[in-house]
Amino acid sequence: MPLLYLPPETLVQIFTYVGPLFFQKDITRLTVSKRWFEFARSTCYQHVTFSPERLRAFVSSKSVERPDIFRDNVQALALNFGIHRGPLNAVSSWEPMGNDLYSTLARETAEARSSSIRFKNLDADLGQIGIILQQAPKLRFLRIEAYGSPTRSQPDGPAIIYHSTMKTVLSVEHLTSLVMDLPGRILSLKEDRERTCHICPMIGAILHRLLHLRLRMRRICPDALRSRDPTEDLRLNRVVINMDCGKHVPGQTETSLGCSTYYGPGIGKGMFQKLKADLGLLSGIFRSREKMTEASLAYARLFYLGSSKEDESFDFDEAATRGAVERLGTSPPKPFCPFLLLIWPHYPFEAGEPYFFMYNGSLMPEPTWASSKTGPEPQYMKEIREQYGITGTTKGTWAEITATYSMMTRLDDQF
């Protein structure tokens, strides 16, 4: 039977398995036939990432005049406004300037020119896309990330986003997961052309809608986790706050989406305890690694530890991988076959930044249940399920572990 003659529900599963990236890499893959296009276009817009350039191209195209395809199908949206992003395994570091003064100045001049062009229309473009997102019925996951810093030769400083624009983007009706990954200093929020404001109250205003919230910012205040109505029941089951945003670059001032009353780097060891005290409404949500087993036996049986400690800098897999790369660089005698024992994809499941809660759990594929298997399986699999009492583990728990752990993404990044 030809592929396109299959039932619609089967075709939806096939195109979902193929994924949006397949079509986004080559837009001509959408135009095989009219029926193919009907399924391919909805898949293409399920998960979308906009850089300033892509956002400008989208807003400038005819897609804005007829936004129904994008609006009706987008499920997860990432807005990436970083000037430069370091390696994923070194997100808490900053790139030192080189010793060559000429190359350093040339690089800064090029970055300043590029940044000025990238951010020229950012506020207006965000305003237009925000209006479309207001009516997006399937949008559940929003990630806003901005890495890097304005260079010293960049006269305009960070890109400016106005209060009304950001409020429009964040007030998506059906949003359940919000990730604000803003360790850099390239975005600045302003109430108008004169007064600077901060983003924390906007996050607090939508707190009642969210199931997952992850914040990584240089500054934060209790307004970010203070619900608009103290008597309102919150649906949150995951809150991650990370203020380890790396070192301050000499000669640069703090121009983040920050607050006047804030907690951030450099306050001291008691900072997080004070923040928890100010957030009494959400005190039950914060779970330390030591109390994880008491909070949920299901996670304990799955050897799930959650976020790794900030001071755990040693990484066996990273050391083994770097050692192998160095060995290969010495031109070892041939034939030569390196063998790496990588322990990361095994329990206990534990993840550090930026892999912790990198993905949206609601978008994770459903696991393969033992009852659905048609062939034999090793006896030890059944023994593990029964001995550790995980036969009743829910789909939601598996999805959270898959989304939070991000083990294969981490291995891919290392290689």
Coordinates of C-alpha atoms in Angstrom, one line a residue:
M1 CA 0.0 0.0 0.0
P2 CA 1.4 3.5 -0.9
L3 CA 2.3 5.5 2.1
L4 CA -0.2 8.3 1.5
Y5 CA -3.0 5.8 1.3
L6 CA -2.6 4.9 5.0
P7 CA -5.3 6.1 7.5
P8 CA -4.8 9.7 8.6
E9 CA -4.2 8.7 12.2
T10 CA -1.3 6.4 11.1
L11 CA 0.1 9.2 8.9
V12 CA 0.1 11.6 11.8
Q13 CA 2.1 9.1 13.8
I14 CA 4.6 8.6 11.0
F15 CA 5.1 12.3 10.4
T16 CA 5.4 13.0 14.1
Y17 CA 8.1 10.3 14.3
V18 CA 10.0 11.9 11.4
G19 CA 9.9 15.2 13.3
P20 CA 9.9 18.9 12.4
L21 CA 13.6 19.2 11.9
F22 CA 13.5 17.0 8.8
F23 CA 11.3 19.6 7.1
Q24 CA 13.0 22.7 8.5
K25 CA 16.4 21.6 7.2
D26 CA 15.0 21.6 3.6
I27 CA 11.7 23.3 3.0
T28 CA 11.3 21.6 -0.4
R29 CA 10.5 18.4 1.5
L30 CA 7.1 19.9 2.2
T31 CA 6.1 19.9 -1.5
V32 CA 5.9 16.2 -2.5
S33 CA 2.2 16.3 -3.1
K34 CA -0.9 18.0 -1.9
R35 CA -1.8 15.3 0.6
W36 CA 1.8 15.0 1.8
F37 CA 1.8 18.8 2.3
E38 CA -1.2 18.7 4.6
F39 CA 0.6 16.4 7.1
A40 CA 4.1 17.8 6.5
R41 CA 3.3 21.4 7.2
S42 CA 1.6 20.7 10.5
T43 CA 4.7 18.6 11.6
C44 CA 7.1 21.3 10.4
Y45 CA 5.7 23.9 12.8
Q46 CA 5.3 21.7 15.9
H47 CA 8.6 22.7 17.4
V48 CA 10.1 26.0 16.2
T49 CA 13.2 28.0 17.2
F50 CA 13.5 31.6 16.3
S51 CA 16.8 33.6 16.2
P52 CA 16.5 37.3 15.6
E53 CA 17.3 36.7 11.9
R54 CA 14.7 33.9 11.5
L55 CA 12.1 35.9 13.4
R56 CA 12.7 38.9 11.1
A57 CA 12.4 36.6 8.0
F58 CA 9.2 35.1 9.4
V59 CA 7.6 38.5 10.2
S60 CA 8.7 39.9 6.8
S61 CA 7.1 36.9 4.9
K62 CA 3.5 36.3 3.9
S63 CA 3.3 33.9 6.8
V64 CA 2.2 36.7 9.1
E65 CA -0.7 37.7 6.8
R66 CA -2.0 34.1 7.0
P67 CA -0.5 32.8 10.3
D68 CA -3.0 29.9 10.7
I69 CA -0.6 27.1 9.8
F70 CA 2.0 28.3 12.3
R71 CA -0.6 29.4 14.9
D72 CA -2.6 26.2 14.8
N73 CA 0.3 23.7 15.0
V74 CA 3.1 25.2 17.1
Q75 CA 3.5 23.2 20.4
A76 CA 6.9 24.3 21.5
L77 CA 8.7 27.6 20.8
A78 CA 12.2 28.6 21.6
L79 CA 13.4 32.2 21.2
N80 CA 17.2 32.2 21.1
F81 CA 18.7 35.7 21.2
G82 CA 22.3 34.8 22.2
I83 CA 25.2 36.7 20.6
H84 CA 27.5 33.7 21.2
R85 CA 26.9 30.5 23.1
G86 CA 29.8 28.6 24.6
P87 CA 30.1 24.8 24.7
L88 CA 27.2 23.2 26.5
N89 CA 29.6 21.6 29.0
A90 CA 31.0 25.0 30.0
V91 CA 28.0 27.2 30.4
S92 CA 29.3 28.8 33.5
S93 CA 32.4 30.2 31.9
W94 CA 33.2 33.1 29.7
E95 CA 35.5 33.3 26.8
P96 CA 38.6 35.3 27.7
M97 CA 39.9 37.8 25.1
G98 CA 42.9 36.7 23.1
N99 CA 46.4 38.0 23.4
D100 CA 46.4 39.5 19.9
L101 CA 45.0 43.0 20.4
Y102 CA 44.3 43.5 16.7
S103 CA 42.3 40.3 16.3
T104 CA 40.4 41.1 19.6
L105 CA 39.4 44.6 18.4
A106 CA 38.4 43.3 15.0
R107 CA 36.3 40.6 16.6
E108 CA 34.6 43.1 18.9
T109 CA 33.9 45.5 16.0
A110 CA 32.4 42.7 13.9
E111 CA 30.3 41.5 16.9
A112 CA 29.0 45.1 17.5
R113 CA 28.0 45.5 13.9
S114 CA 26.3 42.1 13.7
S115 CA 24.5 42.7 17.0
S116 CA 23.2 46.1 16.0
I117 CA 21.7 44.5 12.8
R118 CA 20.3 41.5 14.7
F119 CA 18.5 43.5 17.3
K120 CA 17.3 46.4 15.3
N121 CA 13.7 45.2 14.8
L122 CA 13.6 42.7 17.7
D123 CA 11.0 44.4 19.8
A124 CA 8.6 45.0 16.9
D125 CA 9.1 41.5 15.6
L126 CA 8.4 40.0 19.1
G127 CA 5.3 42.1 19.3
Q128 CA 3.9 40.6 16.1
I129 CA 4.7 37.1 17.0
G130 CA 3.3 37.6 20.4
I131 CA -0.1 38.5 19.0
I132 CA -0.1 35.3 17.0
L133 CA 0.9 33.2 20.0
Q134 CA -2.0 34.6 22.0
Q135 CA -4.3 32.5 19.8
A136 CA -2.1 29.4 19.5
P137 CA -4.3 26.5 20.9
K138 CA -1.5 23.9 21.2
L139 CA 1.4 26.0 22.4
R140 CA 2.4 24.5 25.8
F141 CA 6.2 25.1 26.0
L142 CA 8.1 28.4 25.7
R143 CA 11.8 28.8 26.1
I144 CA 13.5 32.2 26.0
E145 CA 17.3 32.1 26.0
A146 CA 19.9 34.8 25.6
Y147 CA 23.6 34.0 26.0
G148 CA 26.6 36.3 25.8
S149 CA 27.3 39.9 26.6
P150 CA 27.3 43.2 24.6
T151 CA 30.9 44.0 23.6
R152 CA 32.7 47.0 24.9
S153 CA 32.6 48.6 21.4
Q154 CA 28.8 48.1 21.1
P155 CA 27.5 51.7 21.7
D156 CA 23.8 50.7 22.0
G157 CA 24.5 48.1 24.8
P158 CA 22.0 45.3 25.1
A159 CA 19.0 44.8 22.9
I160 CA 15.9 46.6 24.3
I161 CA 12.6 44.9 24.7
Y162 CA 9.6 46.9 26.1
H163 CA 7.4 45.8 28.9
S164 CA 4.2 45.5 26.8
T165 CA 6.0 43.3 24.2
M166 CA 7.3 40.8 26.7
K167 CA 4.0 40.8 28.5
T168 CA 2.3 39.8 25.3
V169 CA 4.7 37.0 24.6
L170 CA 4.4 35.6 28.1
S171 CA 0.7 35.7 28.4
V172 CA 0.0 32.7 26.2
E173 CA -3.3 31.3 27.4
H174 CA -2.4 27.5 27.2
L175 CA 1.2 27.7 28.3
T176 CA 2.2 25.1 30.9
S177 CA 6.0 25.1 30.7
L178 CA 8.2 28.2 30.8
V179 CA 12.0 28.2 30.6
M180 CA 13.8 31.6 31.0
D181 CA 17.5 30.9 30.3
L182 CA 19.1 34.4 30.6
P183 CA 22.6 34.2 32.1
G184 CA 23.9 36.8 29.7
R185 CA 23.5 40.6 29.5
I186 CA 22.3 41.1 26.0
L187 CA 18.6 41.8 26.7
S188 CA 17.2 44.7 28.7
L189 CA 13.5 45.2 29.6
K190 CA 12.1 48.7 29.7
E191 CA 8.7 50.1 30.7
D192 CA 9.1 53.0 28.3
R193 CA 12.0 54.8 26.7
E194 CA 13.1 56.2 30.1
R195 CA 12.4 53.7 32.8
T196 CA 13.8 50.2 33.2
C197 CA 11.6 47.5 34.7
H198 CA 12.1 43.8 35.5
I199 CA 10.6 40.6 34.3
C200 CA 9.8 38.9 37.7
P201 CA 6.2 40.2 38.2
M202 CA 5.3 39.0 34.7
I203 CA 6.4 35.5 35.6
G204 CA 4.4 35.6 38.8
A205 CA 1.4 36.7 36.9
I206 CA 1.2 33.5 34.9
L207 CA 2.3 31.2 37.7
H208 CA -1.1 29.7 38.1
R209 CA -1.1 28.3 34.6
L210 CA 2.3 26.6 34.8
L211 CA 3.3 23.0 35.5
H212 CA 7.0 23.5 35.0
L213 CA 9.1 26.6 35.5
R214 CA 12.9 26.9 35.1
L215 CA 14.7 30.2 35.7
R216 CA 18.3 30.9 35.1
M217 CA 19.0 34.6 35.4
R218 CA 21.6 36.8 36.9
R219 CA 19.0 38.5 39.1
I220 CA 15.8 37.4 40.5
C221 CA 13.3 38.5 43.2
P222 CA 10.4 36.9 45.0
D223 CA 7.9 38.4 42.6
A224 CA 8.9 35.7 40.1
L225 CA 7.4 33.0 42.3
R226 CA 4.7 35.0 44.0
S227 CA 1.2 34.2 42.6
R228 CA -1.1 37.0 41.8
D229 CA -3.7 35.4 44.1
P230 CA -2.2 33.9 47.3
T231 CA -5.4 31.8 47.8
E232 CA -5.2 30.2 44.4
D233 CA -4.0 26.6 44.1
L234 CA -0.9 26.2 42.0
R235 CA -0.4 23.4 39.5
L236 CA 3.4 23.6 39.6
N237 CA 5.2 20.3 40.1
R238 CA 8.7 21.3 38.9
V239 CA 10.5 24.5 39.8
V240 CA 14.2 25.0 39.0
I241 CA 16.1 28.1 39.9
N242 CA 19.8 28.6 38.9
M243 CA 21.7 31.8 39.6
D244 CA 25.2 30.4 38.9
C245 CA 25.6 32.5 35.8
G246 CA 29.4 32.7 35.5
K247 CA 31.9 35.4 36.1
H248 CA 31.4 39.1 35.5
V249 CA 33.5 40.4 32.6
P250 CA 35.7 43.3 33.7
G251 CA 34.7 46.6 32.3
Q252 CA 31.0 45.6 31.9
T253 CA 28.1 46.8 33.9
E254 CA 25.0 44.8 35.0
T255 CA 22.2 45.4 32.4
S256 CA 20.1 42.2 32.7
L257 CA 16.4 41.8 33.1
G258 CA 17.1 42.3 36.7
C259 CA 15.4 43.7 39.8
S260 CA 16.1 46.4 42.4
T261 CA 15.4 43.9 45.2
Y262 CA 17.1 40.8 44.0
Y263 CA 19.1 37.7 44.8
G264 CA 22.0 36.8 42.5
P265 CA 25.6 35.8 42.3
G266 CA 27.9 37.0 45.0
I267 CA 25.4 37.2 47.9
G268 CA 26.8 34.3 49.8
K269 CA 25.8 30.8 50.9
G270 CA 22.7 32.0 52.7
M271 CA 21.2 33.4 49.6
F272 CA 19.1 30.5 48.6
Q273 CA 17.8 30.0 52.2
K274 CA 16.7 33.6 52.3
L275 CA 15.0 33.3 48.9
K276 CA 13.1 30.2 50.1
A277 CA 12.0 32.2 53.2
D278 CA 10.6 35.0 51.0
L279 CA 8.8 32.4 49.0
G280 CA 6.7 30.8 51.7
L281 CA 3.9 30.2 49.3
L282 CA 6.0 27.7 47.3
S283 CA 8.0 26.3 50.2
G284 CA 6.6 22.8 49.6
I285 CA 7.8 22.7 46.0
F286 CA 11.5 23.0 46.7
R287 CA 12.9 19.5 47.1
S288 CA 16.6 18.9 47.9
R289 CA 18.4 15.9 46.7
E290 CA 18.6 14.5 50.3
K291 CA 14.8 14.5 50.6
M292 CA 14.0 13.2 47.1
T293 CA 13.3 9.7 48.3
E294 CA 10.9 10.9 51.0
A295 CA 9.0 13.1 48.6
S296 CA 8.4 10.3 46.0
L297 CA 9.0 6.6 46.4
A298 CA 8.4 6.2 42.7
Y299 CA 11.4 8.3 41.8
A300 CA 13.5 6.6 44.5
R301 CA 12.8 3.2 43.1
L302 CA 13.9 4.5 39.7
F303 CA 17.2 5.7 41.2
Y304 CA 16.3 9.3 40.2
L305 CA 18.4 12.0 42.0
G306 CA 17.4 15.0 39.8
S307 CA 19.7 17.9 39.6
S308 CA 23.4 17.4 40.5
K309 CA 25.1 19.5 43.1
E310 CA 26.6 22.7 41.9
D311 CA 30.0 21.8 43.4
E312 CA 30.3 18.5 41.6
S313 CA 32.8 19.5 39.0
F314 CA 34.4 16.1 38.3
D315 CA 32.9 14.2 35.5
F316 CA 34.2 10.7 34.6
D317 CA 32.7 10.6 31.1
E318 CA 34.2 14.0 30.3
A319 CA 37.6 13.0 31.6
A320 CA 37.6 9.8 29.6
T321 CA 36.5 11.5 26.4
R322 CA 39.1 14.2 26.6
G323 CA 41.7 11.6 27.4
A324 CA 40.8 9.6 24.3
V325 CA 40.9 12.7 22.1
E326 CA 44.3 13.7 23.4
R327 CA 45.6 10.1 22.8
L328 CA 44.3 10.2 19.3
G329 CA 46.1 13.5 18.7
T330 CA 49.4 11.9 19.4
S331 CA 49.1 9.6 16.3
P332 CA 49.1 6.3 18.1
P333 CA 50.5 3.2 16.2
K334 CA 48.2 1.6 13.8
P335 CA 45.9 -0.4 14.0
F336 CA 44.5 1.4 17.1
C337 CA 41.0 1.0 18.5
P338 CA 40.1 3.1 21.6
F339 CA 37.5 1.8 24.0
L340 CA 35.6 4.2 26.2
L341 CA 33.6 3.2 29.2
L342 CA 30.9 5.9 29.6
I343 CA 28.7 5.6 32.6
W344 CA 26.4 8.5 32.1
P345 CA 23.5 6.7 30.4
H346 CA 23.0 4.5 33.5
Y347 CA 21.5 5.0 36.9
P348 CA 21.6 6.8 39.3
F349 CA 19.9 9.3 37.0
E350 CA 21.3 12.7 37.7
A351 CA 21.9 15.8 35.5
G352 CA 23.6 19.1 35.8
E353 CA 23.1 22.3 33.9
P354 CA 22.2 22.9 31.1
Y355 CA 20.8 19.4 30.7
F356 CA 18.6 19.3 33.8
F357 CA 15.1 19.8 32.6
M358 CA 16.3 20.6 29.1
Y359 CA 13.2 19.2 27.4
N360 CA 9.5 19.5 27.8
G361 CA 8.1 16.4 29.5
S362 CA 4.7 16.7 27.9
L363 CA 6.3 16.3 24.5
M364 CA 8.2 13.1 25.3
P365 CA 7.2 10.0 23.4
E366 CA 5.4 7.3 25.4
P367 CA 7.7 4.5 26.6
T368 CA 7.4 1.0 25.4
W369 CA 5.3 -0.9 28.0
A370 CA 6.1 -4.5 28.8
S371 CA 2.6 -5.6 28.0
S372 CA 2.9 -4.3 24.4
K373 CA 6.0 -6.4 23.6
T374 CA 5.3 -9.2 21.1
G375 CA 8.5 -11.2 21.4
P376 CA 10.6 -12.6 24.3
E377 CA 12.6 -10.5 26.6
P378 CA 15.5 -11.3 29.0
Q379 CA 14.3 -12.6 32.3
Y380 CA 16.3 -10.0 34.2
M381 CA 14.0 -7.2 32.9
K382 CA 11.0 -8.7 34.5
E383 CA 13.0 -9.3 37.8
I384 CA 14.1 -5.6 37.8
R385 CA 10.5 -4.4 37.4
E386 CA 9.2 -6.6 40.1
Q387 CA 12.0 -6.3 42.6
Y388 CA 12.1 -2.5 42.5
G389 CA 8.4 -2.1 42.3
I390 CA 8.3 0.0 39.1
T391 CA 5.6 -1.9 37.3
G392 CA 3.1 0.8 38.2
T393 CA 5.3 3.8 37.1
T394 CA 3.1 6.2 35.3
K395 CA 3.7 7.7 31.8
G396 CA 4.1 11.1 33.4
T397 CA 7.0 9.9 35.6
W398 CA 8.8 8.3 32.7
A399 CA 8.3 11.4 30.7
E400 CA 9.8 13.6 33.4
I401 CA 12.8 11.4 33.8
T402 CA 13.4 11.3 30.1
A403 CA 13.0 15.1 29.7
T404 CA 15.1 16.0 32.8
Y405 CA 17.9 13.5 32.3
S406 CA 18.8 14.4 28.7
M407 CA 21.5 11.7 28.7
M408 CA 21.9 11.2 25.0
T409 CA 22.0 14.9 24.3
R410 CA 24.8 15.2 26.8
L411 CA 26.7 12.3 25.2
D412 CA 26.2 13.9 21.7
D413 CA 27.6 17.2 22.9
Q414 CA 30.7 15.6 24.4
F415 CA 31.5 13.9 21.1

